[in-house]
Tab-separated table of C-alpha atoms in Angstrom:
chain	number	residue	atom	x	y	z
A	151	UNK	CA	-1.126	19.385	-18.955
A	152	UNK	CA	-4.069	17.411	-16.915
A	153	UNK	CA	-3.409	17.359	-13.241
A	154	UNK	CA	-5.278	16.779	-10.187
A	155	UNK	CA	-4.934	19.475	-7.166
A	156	UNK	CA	-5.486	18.645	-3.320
A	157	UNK	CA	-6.009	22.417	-2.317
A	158	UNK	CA	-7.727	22.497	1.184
A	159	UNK	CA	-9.313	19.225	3.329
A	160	UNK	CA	-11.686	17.358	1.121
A	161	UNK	CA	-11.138	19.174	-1.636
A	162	UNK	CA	-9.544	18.057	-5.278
A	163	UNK	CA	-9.806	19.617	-8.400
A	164	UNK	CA	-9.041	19.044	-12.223
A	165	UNK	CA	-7.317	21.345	-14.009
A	166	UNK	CA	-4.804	22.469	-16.374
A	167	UNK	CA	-1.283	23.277	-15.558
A	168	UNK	CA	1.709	24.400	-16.956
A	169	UNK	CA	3.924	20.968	-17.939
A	170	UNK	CA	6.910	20.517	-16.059
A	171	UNK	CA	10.754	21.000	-17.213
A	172	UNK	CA	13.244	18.204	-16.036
A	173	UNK	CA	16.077	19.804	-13.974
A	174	UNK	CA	19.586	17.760	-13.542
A	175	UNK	CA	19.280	14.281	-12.330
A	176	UNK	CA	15.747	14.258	-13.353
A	177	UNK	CA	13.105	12.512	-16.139
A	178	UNK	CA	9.854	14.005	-17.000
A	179	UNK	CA	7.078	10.594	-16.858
A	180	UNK	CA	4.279	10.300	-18.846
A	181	UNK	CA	1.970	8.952	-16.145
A	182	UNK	CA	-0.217	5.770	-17.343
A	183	UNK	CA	-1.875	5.040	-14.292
A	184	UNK	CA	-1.873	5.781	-10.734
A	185	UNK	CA	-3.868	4.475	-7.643
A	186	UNK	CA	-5.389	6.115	-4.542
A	187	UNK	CA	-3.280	4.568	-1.486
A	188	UNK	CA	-5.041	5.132	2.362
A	189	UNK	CA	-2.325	8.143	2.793
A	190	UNK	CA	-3.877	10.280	0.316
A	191	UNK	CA	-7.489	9.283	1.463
A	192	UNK	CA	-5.507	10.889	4.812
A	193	UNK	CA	-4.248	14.051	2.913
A	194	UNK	CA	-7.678	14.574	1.383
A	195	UNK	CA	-9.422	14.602	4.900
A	196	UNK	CA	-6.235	17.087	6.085
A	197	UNK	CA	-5.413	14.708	8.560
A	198	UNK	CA	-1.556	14.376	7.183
A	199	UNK	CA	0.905	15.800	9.381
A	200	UNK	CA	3.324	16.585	6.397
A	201	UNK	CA	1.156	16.580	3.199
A	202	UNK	CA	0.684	20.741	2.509
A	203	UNK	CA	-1.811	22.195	-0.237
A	204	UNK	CA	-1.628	22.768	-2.678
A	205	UNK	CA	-0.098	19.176	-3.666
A	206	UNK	CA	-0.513	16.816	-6.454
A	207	UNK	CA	-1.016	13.487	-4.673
A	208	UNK	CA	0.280	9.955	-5.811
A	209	UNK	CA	2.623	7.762	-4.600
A	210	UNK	CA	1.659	4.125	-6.830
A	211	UNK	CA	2.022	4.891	-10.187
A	212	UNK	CA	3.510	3.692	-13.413
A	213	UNK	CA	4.418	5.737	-17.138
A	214	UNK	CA	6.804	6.166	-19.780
A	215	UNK	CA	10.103	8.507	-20.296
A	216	UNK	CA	9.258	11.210	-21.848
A	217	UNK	CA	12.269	13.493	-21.490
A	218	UNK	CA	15.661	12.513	-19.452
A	219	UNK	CA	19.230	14.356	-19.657
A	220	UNK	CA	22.061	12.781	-21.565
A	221	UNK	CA	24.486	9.746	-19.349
A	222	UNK	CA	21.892	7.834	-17.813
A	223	UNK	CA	20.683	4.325	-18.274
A	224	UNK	CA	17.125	5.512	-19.051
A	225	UNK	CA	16.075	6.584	-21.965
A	226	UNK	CA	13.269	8.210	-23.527
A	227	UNK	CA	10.240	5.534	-24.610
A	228	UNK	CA	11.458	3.039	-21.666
A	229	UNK	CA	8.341	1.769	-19.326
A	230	UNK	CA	9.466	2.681	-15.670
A	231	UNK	CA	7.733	2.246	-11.877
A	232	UNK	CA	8.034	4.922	-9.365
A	233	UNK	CA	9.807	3.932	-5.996
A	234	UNK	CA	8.597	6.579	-4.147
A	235	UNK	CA	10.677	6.781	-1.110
A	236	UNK	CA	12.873	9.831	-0.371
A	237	UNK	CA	15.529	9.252	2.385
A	238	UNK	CA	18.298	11.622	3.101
A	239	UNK	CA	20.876	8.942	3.217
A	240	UNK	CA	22.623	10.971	6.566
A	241	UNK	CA	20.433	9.279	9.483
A	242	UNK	CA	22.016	6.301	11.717
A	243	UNK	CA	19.093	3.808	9.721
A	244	UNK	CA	20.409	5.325	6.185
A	245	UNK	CA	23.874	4.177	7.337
A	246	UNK	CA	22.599	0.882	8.082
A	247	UNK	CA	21.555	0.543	5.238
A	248	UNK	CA	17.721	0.670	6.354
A	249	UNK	CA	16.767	3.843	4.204
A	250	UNK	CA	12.608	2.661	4.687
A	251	UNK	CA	12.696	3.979	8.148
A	252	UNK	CA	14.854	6.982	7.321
A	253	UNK	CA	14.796	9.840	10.403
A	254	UNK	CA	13.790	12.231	7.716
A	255	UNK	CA	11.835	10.106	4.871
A	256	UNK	CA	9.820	11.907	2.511
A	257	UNK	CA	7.619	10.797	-0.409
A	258	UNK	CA	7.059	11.444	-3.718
A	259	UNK	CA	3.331	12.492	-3.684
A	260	UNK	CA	3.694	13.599	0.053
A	261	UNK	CA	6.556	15.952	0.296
A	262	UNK	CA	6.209	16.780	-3.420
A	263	UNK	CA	4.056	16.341	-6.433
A	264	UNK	CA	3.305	12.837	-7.272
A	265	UNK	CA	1.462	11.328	-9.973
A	266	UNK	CA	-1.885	12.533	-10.069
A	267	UNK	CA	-1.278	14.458	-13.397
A	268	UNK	CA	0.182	13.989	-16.947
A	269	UNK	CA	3.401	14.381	-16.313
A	270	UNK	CA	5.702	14.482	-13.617
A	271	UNK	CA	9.456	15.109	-12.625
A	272	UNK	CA	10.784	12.377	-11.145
A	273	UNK	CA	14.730	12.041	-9.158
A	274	UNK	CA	15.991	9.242	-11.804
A	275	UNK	CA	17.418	7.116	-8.898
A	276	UNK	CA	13.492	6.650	-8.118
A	277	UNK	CA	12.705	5.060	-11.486
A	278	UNK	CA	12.771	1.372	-11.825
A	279	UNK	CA	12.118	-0.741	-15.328
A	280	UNK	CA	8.933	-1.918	-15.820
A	281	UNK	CA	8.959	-5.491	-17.738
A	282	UNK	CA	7.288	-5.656	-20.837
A	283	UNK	CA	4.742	-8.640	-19.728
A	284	UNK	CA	3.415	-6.654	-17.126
A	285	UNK	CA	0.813	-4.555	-17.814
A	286	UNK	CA	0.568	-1.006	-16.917
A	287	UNK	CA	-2.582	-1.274	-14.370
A	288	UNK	CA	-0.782	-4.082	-12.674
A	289	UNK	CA	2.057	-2.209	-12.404
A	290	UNK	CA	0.277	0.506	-10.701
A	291	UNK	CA	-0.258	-2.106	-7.690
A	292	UNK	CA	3.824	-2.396	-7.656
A	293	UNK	CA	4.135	0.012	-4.445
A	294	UNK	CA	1.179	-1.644	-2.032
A	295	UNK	CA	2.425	-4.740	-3.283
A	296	UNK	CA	5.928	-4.281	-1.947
A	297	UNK	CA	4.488	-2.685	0.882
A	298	UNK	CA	2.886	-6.370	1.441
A	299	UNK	CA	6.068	-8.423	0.940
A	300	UNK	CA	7.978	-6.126	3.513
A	301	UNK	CA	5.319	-6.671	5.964
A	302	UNK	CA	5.228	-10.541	5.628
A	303	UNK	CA	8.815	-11.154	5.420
A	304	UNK	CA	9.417	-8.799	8.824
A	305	UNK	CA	6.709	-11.473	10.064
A	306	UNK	CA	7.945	-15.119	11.579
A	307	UNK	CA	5.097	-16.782	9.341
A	308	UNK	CA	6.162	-20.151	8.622
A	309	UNK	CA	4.725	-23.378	6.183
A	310	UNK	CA	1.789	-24.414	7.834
A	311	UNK	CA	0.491	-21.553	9.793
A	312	UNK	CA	-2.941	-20.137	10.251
A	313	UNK	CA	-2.955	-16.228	9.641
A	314	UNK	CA	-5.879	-13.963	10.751
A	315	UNK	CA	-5.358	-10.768	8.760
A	316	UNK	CA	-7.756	-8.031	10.371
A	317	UNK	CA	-9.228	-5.384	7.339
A	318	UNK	CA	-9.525	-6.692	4.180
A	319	UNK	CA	-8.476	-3.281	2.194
A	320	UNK	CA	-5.749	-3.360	-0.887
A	321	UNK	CA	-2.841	-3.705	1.706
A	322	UNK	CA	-4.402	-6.466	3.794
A	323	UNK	CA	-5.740	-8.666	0.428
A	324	UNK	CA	-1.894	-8.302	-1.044
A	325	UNK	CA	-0.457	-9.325	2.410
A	326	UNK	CA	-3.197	-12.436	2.137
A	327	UNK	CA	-1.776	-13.221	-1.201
A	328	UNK	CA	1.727	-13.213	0.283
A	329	UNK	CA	0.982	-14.655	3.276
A	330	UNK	CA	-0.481	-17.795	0.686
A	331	UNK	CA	2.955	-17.791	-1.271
A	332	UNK	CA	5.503	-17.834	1.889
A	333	UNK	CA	3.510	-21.339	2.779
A	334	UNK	CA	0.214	-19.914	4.962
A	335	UNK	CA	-2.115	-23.379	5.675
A	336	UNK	CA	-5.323	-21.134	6.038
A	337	UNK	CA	-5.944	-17.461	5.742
A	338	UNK	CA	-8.661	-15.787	7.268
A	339	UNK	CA	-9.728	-11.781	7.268
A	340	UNK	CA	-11.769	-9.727	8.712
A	341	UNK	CA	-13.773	-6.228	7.452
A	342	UNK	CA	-17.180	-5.138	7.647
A	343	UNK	CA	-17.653	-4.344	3.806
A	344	UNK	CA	-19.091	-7.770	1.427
A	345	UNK	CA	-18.013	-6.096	-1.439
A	346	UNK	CA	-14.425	-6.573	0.118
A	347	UNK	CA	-14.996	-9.808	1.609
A	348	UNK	CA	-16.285	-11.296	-1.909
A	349	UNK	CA	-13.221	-10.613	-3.514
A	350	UNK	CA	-11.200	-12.498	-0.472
A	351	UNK	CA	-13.264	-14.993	-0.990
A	352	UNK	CA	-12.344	-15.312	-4.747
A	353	UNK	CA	-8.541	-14.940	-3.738
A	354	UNK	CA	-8.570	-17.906	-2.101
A	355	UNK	CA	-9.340	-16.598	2.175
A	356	UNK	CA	-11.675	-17.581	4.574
A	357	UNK	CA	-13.722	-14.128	4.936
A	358	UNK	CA	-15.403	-12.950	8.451
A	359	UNK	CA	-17.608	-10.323	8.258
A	360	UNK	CA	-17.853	-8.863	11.635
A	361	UNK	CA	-20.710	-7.143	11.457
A	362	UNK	CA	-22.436	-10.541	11.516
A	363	UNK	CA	-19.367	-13.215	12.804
A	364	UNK	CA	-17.320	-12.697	15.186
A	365	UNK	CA	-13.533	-13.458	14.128
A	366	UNK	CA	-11.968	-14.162	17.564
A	367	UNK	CA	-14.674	-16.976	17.751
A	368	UNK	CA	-13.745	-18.056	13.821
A	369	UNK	CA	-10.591	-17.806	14.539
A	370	UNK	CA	-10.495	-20.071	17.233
A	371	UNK	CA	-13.155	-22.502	15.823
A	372	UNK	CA	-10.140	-22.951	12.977
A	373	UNK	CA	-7.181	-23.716	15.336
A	374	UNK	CA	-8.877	-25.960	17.578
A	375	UNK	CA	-9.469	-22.991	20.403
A	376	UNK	CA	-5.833	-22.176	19.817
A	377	UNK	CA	-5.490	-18.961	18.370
A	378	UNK	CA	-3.708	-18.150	14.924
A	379	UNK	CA	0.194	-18.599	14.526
A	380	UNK	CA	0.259	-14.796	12.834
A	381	UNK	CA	-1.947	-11.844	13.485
A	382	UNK	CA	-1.556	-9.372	10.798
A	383	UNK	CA	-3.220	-5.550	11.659
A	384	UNK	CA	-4.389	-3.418	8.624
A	385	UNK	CA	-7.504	-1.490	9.897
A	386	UNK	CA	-5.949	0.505	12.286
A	387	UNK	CA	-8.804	1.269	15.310
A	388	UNK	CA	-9.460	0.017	18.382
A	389	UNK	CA	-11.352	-2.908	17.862
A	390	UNK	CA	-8.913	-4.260	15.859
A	391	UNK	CA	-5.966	-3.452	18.427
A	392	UNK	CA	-8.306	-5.377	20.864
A	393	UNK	CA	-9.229	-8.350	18.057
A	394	UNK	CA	-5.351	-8.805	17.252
A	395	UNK	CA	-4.611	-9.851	21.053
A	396	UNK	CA	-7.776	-12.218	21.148
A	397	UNK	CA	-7.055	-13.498	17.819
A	398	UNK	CA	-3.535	-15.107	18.535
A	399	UNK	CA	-2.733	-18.021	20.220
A	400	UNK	CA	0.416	-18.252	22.782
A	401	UNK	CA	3.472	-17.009	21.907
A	402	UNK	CA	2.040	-15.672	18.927
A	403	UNK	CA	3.117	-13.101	16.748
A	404	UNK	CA	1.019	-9.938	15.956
A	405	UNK	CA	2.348	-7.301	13.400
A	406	UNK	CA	1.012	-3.878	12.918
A	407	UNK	CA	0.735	-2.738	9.270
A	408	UNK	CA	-1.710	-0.073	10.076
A	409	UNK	CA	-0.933	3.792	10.979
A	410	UNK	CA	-3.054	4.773	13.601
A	411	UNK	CA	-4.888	8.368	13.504
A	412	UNK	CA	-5.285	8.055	17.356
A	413	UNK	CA	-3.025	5.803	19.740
A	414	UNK	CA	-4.814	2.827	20.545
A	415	UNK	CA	-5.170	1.156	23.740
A	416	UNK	CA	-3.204	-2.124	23.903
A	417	UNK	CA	-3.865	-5.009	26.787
A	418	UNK	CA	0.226	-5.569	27.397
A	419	UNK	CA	-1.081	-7.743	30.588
A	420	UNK	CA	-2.479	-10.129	28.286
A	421	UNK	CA	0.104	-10.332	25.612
A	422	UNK	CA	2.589	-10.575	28.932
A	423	UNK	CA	1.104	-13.730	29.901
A	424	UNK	CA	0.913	-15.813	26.731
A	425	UNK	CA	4.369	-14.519	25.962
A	426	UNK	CA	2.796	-12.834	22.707
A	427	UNK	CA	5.572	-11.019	20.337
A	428	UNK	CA	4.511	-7.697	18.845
A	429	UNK	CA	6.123	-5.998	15.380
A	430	UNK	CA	5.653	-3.148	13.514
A	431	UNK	CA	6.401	-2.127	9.915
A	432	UNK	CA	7.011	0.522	7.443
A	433	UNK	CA	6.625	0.552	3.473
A	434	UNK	CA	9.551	-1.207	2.041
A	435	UNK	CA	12.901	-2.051	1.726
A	436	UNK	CA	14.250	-1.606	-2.295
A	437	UNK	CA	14.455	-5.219	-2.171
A	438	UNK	CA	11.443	-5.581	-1.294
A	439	UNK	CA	10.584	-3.626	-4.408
A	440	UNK	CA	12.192	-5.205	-6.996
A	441	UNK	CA	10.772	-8.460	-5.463
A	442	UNK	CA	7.634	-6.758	-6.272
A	443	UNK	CA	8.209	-5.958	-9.837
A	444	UNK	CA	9.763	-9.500	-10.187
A	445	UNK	CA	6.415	-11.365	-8.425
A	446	UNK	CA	4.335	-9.019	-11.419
A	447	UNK	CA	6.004	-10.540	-14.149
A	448	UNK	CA	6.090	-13.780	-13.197
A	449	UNK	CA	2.591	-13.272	-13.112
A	450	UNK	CA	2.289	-15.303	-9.760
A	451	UNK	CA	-0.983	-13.886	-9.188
A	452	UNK	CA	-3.391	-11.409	-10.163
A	453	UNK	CA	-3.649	-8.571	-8.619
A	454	UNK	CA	-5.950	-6.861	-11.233
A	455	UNK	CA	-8.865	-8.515	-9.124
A	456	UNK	CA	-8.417	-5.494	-6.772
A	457	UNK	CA	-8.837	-2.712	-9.173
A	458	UNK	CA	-12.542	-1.679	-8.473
A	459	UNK	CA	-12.559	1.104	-11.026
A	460	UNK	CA	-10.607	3.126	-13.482
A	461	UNK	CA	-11.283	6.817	-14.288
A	462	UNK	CA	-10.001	9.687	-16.407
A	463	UNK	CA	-8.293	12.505	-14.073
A	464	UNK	CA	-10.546	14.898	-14.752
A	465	UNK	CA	-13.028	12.656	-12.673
A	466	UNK	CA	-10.869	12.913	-9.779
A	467	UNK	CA	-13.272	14.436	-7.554
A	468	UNK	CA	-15.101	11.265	-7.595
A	469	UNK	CA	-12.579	8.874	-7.260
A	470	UNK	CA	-11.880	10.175	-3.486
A	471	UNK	CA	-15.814	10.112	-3.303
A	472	UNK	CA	-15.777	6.809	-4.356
A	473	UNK	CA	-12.875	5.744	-2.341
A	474	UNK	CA	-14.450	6.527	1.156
A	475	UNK	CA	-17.468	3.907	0.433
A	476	UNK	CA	-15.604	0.704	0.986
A	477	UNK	CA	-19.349	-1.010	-0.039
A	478	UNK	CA	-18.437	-0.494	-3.499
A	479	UNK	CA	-14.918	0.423	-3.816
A	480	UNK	CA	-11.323	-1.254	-3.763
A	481	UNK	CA	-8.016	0.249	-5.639
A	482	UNK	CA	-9.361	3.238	-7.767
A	483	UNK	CA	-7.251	4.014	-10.238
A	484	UNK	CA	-6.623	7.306	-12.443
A	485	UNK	CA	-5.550	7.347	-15.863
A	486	UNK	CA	-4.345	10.867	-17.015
């Protein structure tokens, strides 16, 4: 079969593989499409403390059963999504019932081979039913999307509220769109890429680019010298870890989406004296999943807008070329 390999740092290569064989509890996936998330732009430049080569990255991705063992729901032909979460159900948060921020969570894509390939083994607790009015590159969008919904409904953002969403990348437009739905009054984001701020723009947000604007003034100009009610943080650097505390008004709330290659330096004197609340948040709840996959077939919006291009696997190579110019690039997605 097609695959794509991560072997060393900035390296990925097409090739041809031997096709997998299912073993118990497990269905072989035709892949249909799969996207490039900001984790494996972090495995391709080695900087992953887990991800080992040689991998096959690919953690948002849709297919079709191919082959699955007798007993189980699933059967072969059925449209599925991959949740790609791996918890070892042991942990105190697994207990809780908070398997997302499992002591020991591992990925499909990660920890194993994902879905940058023809086929792939999947765990069949991991596969989820993919409507029939969604469409498969829409469904490849399912993962960042829930990653999106987790983020805004571990927020406080209420009807009404001004949000100031700082890097206007897949994960921070999808938080904008969800941000809109739970009853945001204005939107506004931030990034230093037009291409990215153009397609804001066309969702609906006010966009700042900061190479020209300064979005602590914007922000400000909106709310009246105020501040915004909500603060979300999706570039992960310093200026934005500085912007997110200038951007929010008293008693704010500021979460961090973003995970940071290098510990930022945060102003706790100034948060201290507006009385400014600070979260944090990781991937997604299965509820926030299937509220996900329920959101796509309702059609509530279109997330297709953020699908900059589409490519054949053995083109590979240039989608993570094309992913680190964020000029003239979005969600790339493969298509084995």
């Amino acid at each position: 079969m097609k695959t794509g390999m991560y072997s060393s740092p900035k390296t990925v290569t097409a090739m041809t593989v031997e096709k997998p064989t299912i073993q118990e509890n497990e269905a072989l996936v035709k892949v249909a499409y799969a996207g490039i998330c900001g984790t494996d732009m972090m495995i391709y430049s080695g900087q992953h403390p887990r991800a080992e080569a040689p991998l096959i990255m690919g953690h948002e991705f849709c297919g079709v059963v191919e082959d699955i063992g007798q007993g189980h729901d699933f059967q072969k032909g059925d449209r599925v999504i991959i949740e790609p979460l791996l918890s070892c159900g042991k942990c105190a948060a697994c207990k809780a019932g908070q398997a997302h921020v499992c002591a020991n969570l591992k990925y499909i894509g990660i920890d194993q081979d994902g879905g940058f390939t023809e086929y792939a083994t999947i765990p069949i607790d991991r596969l989820k039913y993919l409507p029939d009015s969604v469409a498969d590159e829409a469904a490849a969008l399912t993962e960042p999307l829930a990653v999106a919904i987790h983020t805004v409904r571990r927020s406080s953002l209420k009807v009404g509220d001004t949000v100031a969403i700082l890097g206007a990348g897949p994960i921070g437009l999808l938080i904008g769109l969800i941000a809109k739905e739970a009853g945001a009054s204005e939107i506004l984001i931030s990034d230093v890429s037009p291409y990215r701020l153009k397609i804001a723009s066309d969702l609906g947000f006010t966009p700042v680019n900061v190479m020209n604007k300064s979005i602590v003034e914007t922000v400000k100009s909106y709310t009246d010298q105020v501040g915004a009610d909500v603060v979300f943080e999706v570039a992960g650097n310093q200026l934005t870890a500085d912007q997110m505390i200038d951007c929010i008004k008293f008693q704010g709330e500021i979460v961090v989406v973003s995970v940071y290659k290098k510990a930022p330096t945060i102003n706790l004197a100034a948060m201290h004296f507006r009385e400014i609340s600070l979260k944090t948040t990781r991937c997604y709840s299965p509820d926030d999943f299937t509220k996900a996959i329920n959101l796509l077939e309702k059609k509530t919006f279109d997330v297709s807008l953020l699908i900059s291009h589409i490519l054949p696997l053995d083109k590979i190579e240039q989608g993570f070329q094309l992913m680190q110019n964020t000029q003239s690039s979005l969600k790339i997605l493969f298509q084995p």
